Each structure stands twice: as C-alpha cells, then as structure tokens.
Amino acid sequence: MVAFTAGQPEKLPRRALSEEAYDHVRRGLIRSRYRSGERLVLRPLAAELGLSPTPVREALLRLVSEHALELNDRNTAIVPAMTQRSFAEIHDLRMDLEMRLAAAAARRASTHGIEALVILQHQFMDASRARDDGGMAAFNADFHTTVAALAELPLTANILRNLWMRIGPIYALSRPMIQAEHEGRTHPHEDLITALRQRDVAAAQAAVTRDFEHARRWIEPRLS
C-alpha cells in the first residue's frame, strides 16, 4: 500500500490515487472505523490521506455506486443507516457465504494460514480484555476476511467483503461479544480454528453458525 502524508506531492496517476483512497475508506468500513450515519467529508478526508479532493471524490462516488455509502441532500457521503430488515437480509447472506467459505477453508487452509487466525484471535481477546472496542471490531473483521482468503474462493470472498462494507459500521455500535457471553464455552472463533486444524467441515460450519447466532442476538436490539 502506498502511504501518503499531508503535503506530500502526488506522483502516481490519478486513477492509482483514487484506488488508494477507495481502499482506505473500504478498509475503514469493513473494520468498523466508521459508524452508521457518519459523514465522510471530502476535504478533511483528502487531507488525512495527503491527496487532492478529486481522487478522493472519485473513490467516494465509487463506494456510493456500490451502495456502501449514500449521498445526503448536501452531496456529502454518509455511512448508510441500518434497519432491522436490512440487517436480517445482509446477516443471512453473510452466513450463507461464510458457511461455504468455512467449509472450503477446512479443506484447504495451510498451517501458516491457520496460525494467522490464532494470532488474530489472540489480538481480538487482548482487545476485549483492554475494553478496546475499536480493536475488537477490527480484529473480528480481520479474522473473518482471513478465513475467506484461506478458502481460496476469490469471487465468493469478494462478495463477502462487499457485504462487510455494509455490516462493519454496525459492529461499531457496541462491543463485539466476549467470551463471558458464550455460557462458559469457548469462543466460536476458537472452535473454528480447531475445526480447520482437524479438516472437519461440519465442525467448521457449526462454529460459524454459533458465531452468527450470537451476533444476531447482540446487534438486532441496537437497530432502529
């Protein structure tokens, strides 16, 4: 990834700069950096990236076309609000996709890839103990997108990332579930890691199912 600082000259073609801005905001949506209803104001965002407004505007409009953002009556990009009905649709789609991806990952994940999940889960739990809400949401998203990568189904994984752009801001509403909320059981992520190590497709899908059941229970009451 190209790093930009304020005042740094733009040496890349505008298309590449627009892609950089797009990746930045897309990653922020997936990792719950932005909340539902938040405005993404053009000039402050451009200053944050060290870019001129034009490529950033192009990136925001691209995200609007993908329904990850909306324009308000002042043509400012905002993170869409989420209704219970929209959440239920996206949640069910995600579950279908992640069940497929977990099954494929159970067949294909490398030892190195599984260890990457172990590290992410440790970071997730460390953030939980530190009551770092942003860290928990970000590491949770990283865990799920890493499982998708290990499945080696790039088209399915890309569809999932697009859904994560819509769901990520909802995870910023409150703390993701912590181990105490699992009735004394291990966290579903840990169950999934065990299933991947054992190449157990059924157990991997069962872990995903439990993860989604808990997510629905703590997110739905927070939606209008």
XYZ file of C-alpha atoms in Angstrom:
224
model
C 0.000 0.000 0.000
C 1.258 3.487 -0.801
C 1.478 5.720 2.259
C 0.646 9.405 1.979
C 1.311 12.245 4.368
C -0.148 15.716 4.338
C 1.551 17.925 1.800
C 3.304 15.048 0.021
C 3.317 15.526 -3.769
C 1.077 13.182 -5.693
C 3.374 11.230 -8.010
C 1.020 8.446 -9.042
C -1.588 8.668 -11.812
C -4.956 9.939 -10.625
C -6.518 6.518 -11.137
C -3.993 4.974 -8.737
C -4.601 7.749 -6.205
C -8.351 7.193 -6.467
C -7.788 3.470 -5.906
C -5.709 4.245 -2.812
C -8.471 6.434 -1.404
C -11.058 3.759 -2.231
C -9.054 1.065 -0.450
C -8.610 3.310 2.587
C -12.324 4.008 3.022
C -13.358 0.459 2.103
C -10.999 -0.933 4.728
C -12.356 1.561 7.252
C -15.917 0.423 6.601
C -15.021 -3.265 6.895
C -13.010 -2.767 10.098
C -15.736 -0.652 11.780
C -13.767 2.575 11.734
C -16.877 4.405 10.541
C -20.289 4.281 12.209
C -23.768 4.274 10.700
C -24.814 7.823 9.901
C -21.260 9.183 9.970
C -20.374 11.810 7.344
C -17.236 11.376 5.257
C -16.440 14.990 4.481
C -14.357 15.352 1.344
C -11.672 17.873 2.271
C -10.804 16.545 5.742
C -10.616 13.028 4.322
C -8.383 14.239 1.469
C -6.132 15.989 3.992
C -5.949 12.806 6.064
C -4.689 10.919 3.005
C -2.457 13.724 1.760
C -4.385 13.835 -1.521
C -6.211 16.450 -3.510
C -10.005 16.266 -3.348
C -10.507 14.932 -6.894
C -9.316 11.310 -6.471
C -10.989 11.129 -3.062
C -14.280 12.327 -4.561
C -13.979 9.629 -7.237
C -13.395 6.992 -4.563
C -16.420 8.110 -2.539
C -18.666 8.132 -5.603
C -17.480 4.617 -6.453
C -18.480 3.483 -2.964
C -21.855 5.208 -3.404
C -22.369 3.264 -6.634
C -21.634 0.068 -4.688
C -24.236 1.056 -2.021
C -21.559 1.141 0.681
C -22.157 4.897 1.100
C -25.014 7.290 0.359
C -25.182 10.974 -0.549
C -27.235 13.289 1.644
C -29.068 16.390 0.435
C -25.788 18.337 0.503
C -23.996 15.730 -1.617
C -21.893 14.660 1.342
C -21.087 10.946 1.567
C -22.554 9.271 4.639
C -22.489 5.758 6.015
C -25.996 4.338 5.499
C -28.241 3.674 8.467
C -29.170 0.055 9.012
C -32.713 -1.128 9.635
C -33.560 -4.461 11.207
C -34.888 -5.663 7.863
C -31.682 -4.733 6.010
C -29.569 -6.255 8.747
C -31.509 -9.522 8.587
C -31.001 -9.737 4.807
C -27.271 -8.984 4.964
C -26.788 -11.206 8.008
C -28.388 -14.189 6.273
C -26.402 -13.613 3.079
C -23.188 -13.386 5.050
C -23.974 -16.565 6.912
C -24.593 -18.466 3.665
C -21.312 -17.213 2.198
C -19.267 -17.766 5.344
C -20.589 -21.312 5.699
C -19.324 -22.020 2.169
C -16.014 -20.326 2.869
C -15.514 -22.116 6.194
C -16.142 -25.479 4.518
C -13.620 -24.686 1.789
C -11.100 -23.401 4.338
C -11.437 -26.647 6.301
C -10.324 -28.494 3.184
C -7.597 -26.105 2.022
C -6.216 -23.919 4.821
C -2.468 -24.134 5.277
C -0.792 -24.451 8.671
C 0.605 -20.949 8.184
C -2.861 -19.581 7.430
C -4.383 -21.213 10.498
C -1.642 -19.761 12.690
C -2.501 -16.323 11.290
C -6.042 -16.883 12.599
C -4.652 -17.860 16.007
C -2.747 -14.562 16.176
C -5.831 -12.574 15.169
C -7.948 -14.317 17.785
C -5.352 -13.557 20.466
C -5.410 -9.911 19.385
C -9.206 -9.931 19.492
C -9.255 -11.290 23.047
C -6.470 -8.920 24.164
C -8.557 -6.023 22.843
C -11.556 -7.423 24.727
C -9.656 -7.531 27.992
C -8.437 -3.976 27.400
C -12.006 -2.908 26.545
C -10.697 -1.615 23.222
C -13.948 -1.576 21.275
C -12.395 -0.420 18.014
C -9.672 -3.045 18.213
C -12.203 -5.790 18.866
C -14.320 -4.818 15.857
C -11.264 -4.523 13.601
C -9.710 -7.850 14.619
C -13.097 -9.555 14.302
C -13.362 -8.328 10.708
C -9.748 -9.331 10.019
C -10.447 -12.822 11.345
C -13.449 -13.354 9.085
C -11.788 -11.937 5.975
C -8.721 -14.116 6.621
C -10.901 -17.228 6.769
C -12.368 -16.135 3.440
C -8.886 -15.825 1.950
C -7.896 -19.286 3.197
C -10.889 -20.777 1.376
C -9.302 -19.893 -1.990
C -12.663 -18.880 -3.457
C -11.823 -15.342 -4.621
C -15.195 -14.475 -6.172
C -17.095 -15.560 -3.070
C -14.607 -13.761 -0.830
C -15.043 -10.531 -2.799
C -18.832 -10.700 -2.452
C -18.342 -11.186 1.274
C -16.051 -8.152 1.514
C -18.733 -6.058 -0.164
C -21.243 -7.204 2.452
C -18.712 -6.412 5.190
C -18.642 -2.804 3.950
C -22.316 -2.618 4.915
C -22.111 -4.580 8.147
C -18.822 -3.233 9.522
C -20.301 0.092 10.718
C -22.972 -1.824 12.660
C -20.283 -3.663 14.605
C -19.078 -0.236 15.726
C -22.357 0.291 17.619
C -21.294 -1.776 20.598
C -18.664 -4.168 21.814
C -18.480 -7.457 19.915
C -19.340 -10.483 22.006
C -16.770 -11.508 24.583
C -16.082 -14.939 25.966
C -18.274 -14.440 29.035
C -21.279 -14.198 26.743
C -20.809 -17.752 25.482
C -22.255 -19.547 28.509
C -18.826 -20.711 29.601
C -17.982 -22.210 26.195
C -15.016 -21.379 24.042
C -15.381 -18.527 21.588
C -16.733 -19.646 18.168
C -13.543 -18.378 16.523
C -11.543 -20.839 18.619
C -13.912 -23.646 17.669
C -13.447 -22.711 14.021
C -9.655 -22.783 14.336
C -9.847 -26.261 15.879
C -12.131 -27.433 13.072
C -9.758 -26.097 10.415
C -6.839 -27.903 12.017
C -8.808 -31.141 12.047
C -10.122 -30.652 8.492
C -13.620 -31.035 9.931
C -16.082 -29.364 7.569
C -19.163 -29.971 9.733
C -17.484 -28.581 12.852
C -16.280 -25.523 10.924
C -19.811 -24.772 9.761
C -21.193 -25.353 13.253
C -18.732 -22.789 14.633
C -19.831 -20.250 12.023
C -23.485 -20.904 12.875
C -22.894 -20.272 16.593
C -20.916 -17.124 15.831
C -23.766 -15.750 13.732
C -26.442 -16.666 16.285
C -24.647 -14.637 18.943
C -24.009 -11.740 16.569
C -27.705 -11.530 15.733
C -28.634 -11.530 19.437
C -26.478 -8.549 20.356
C -26.856 -6.467 17.167
C -30.602 -6.615 16.421
C -31.731 -4.870 19.646
C -29.448 -1.934 18.798
C -31.072 -1.229 15.450
C -33.996 1.097 14.871
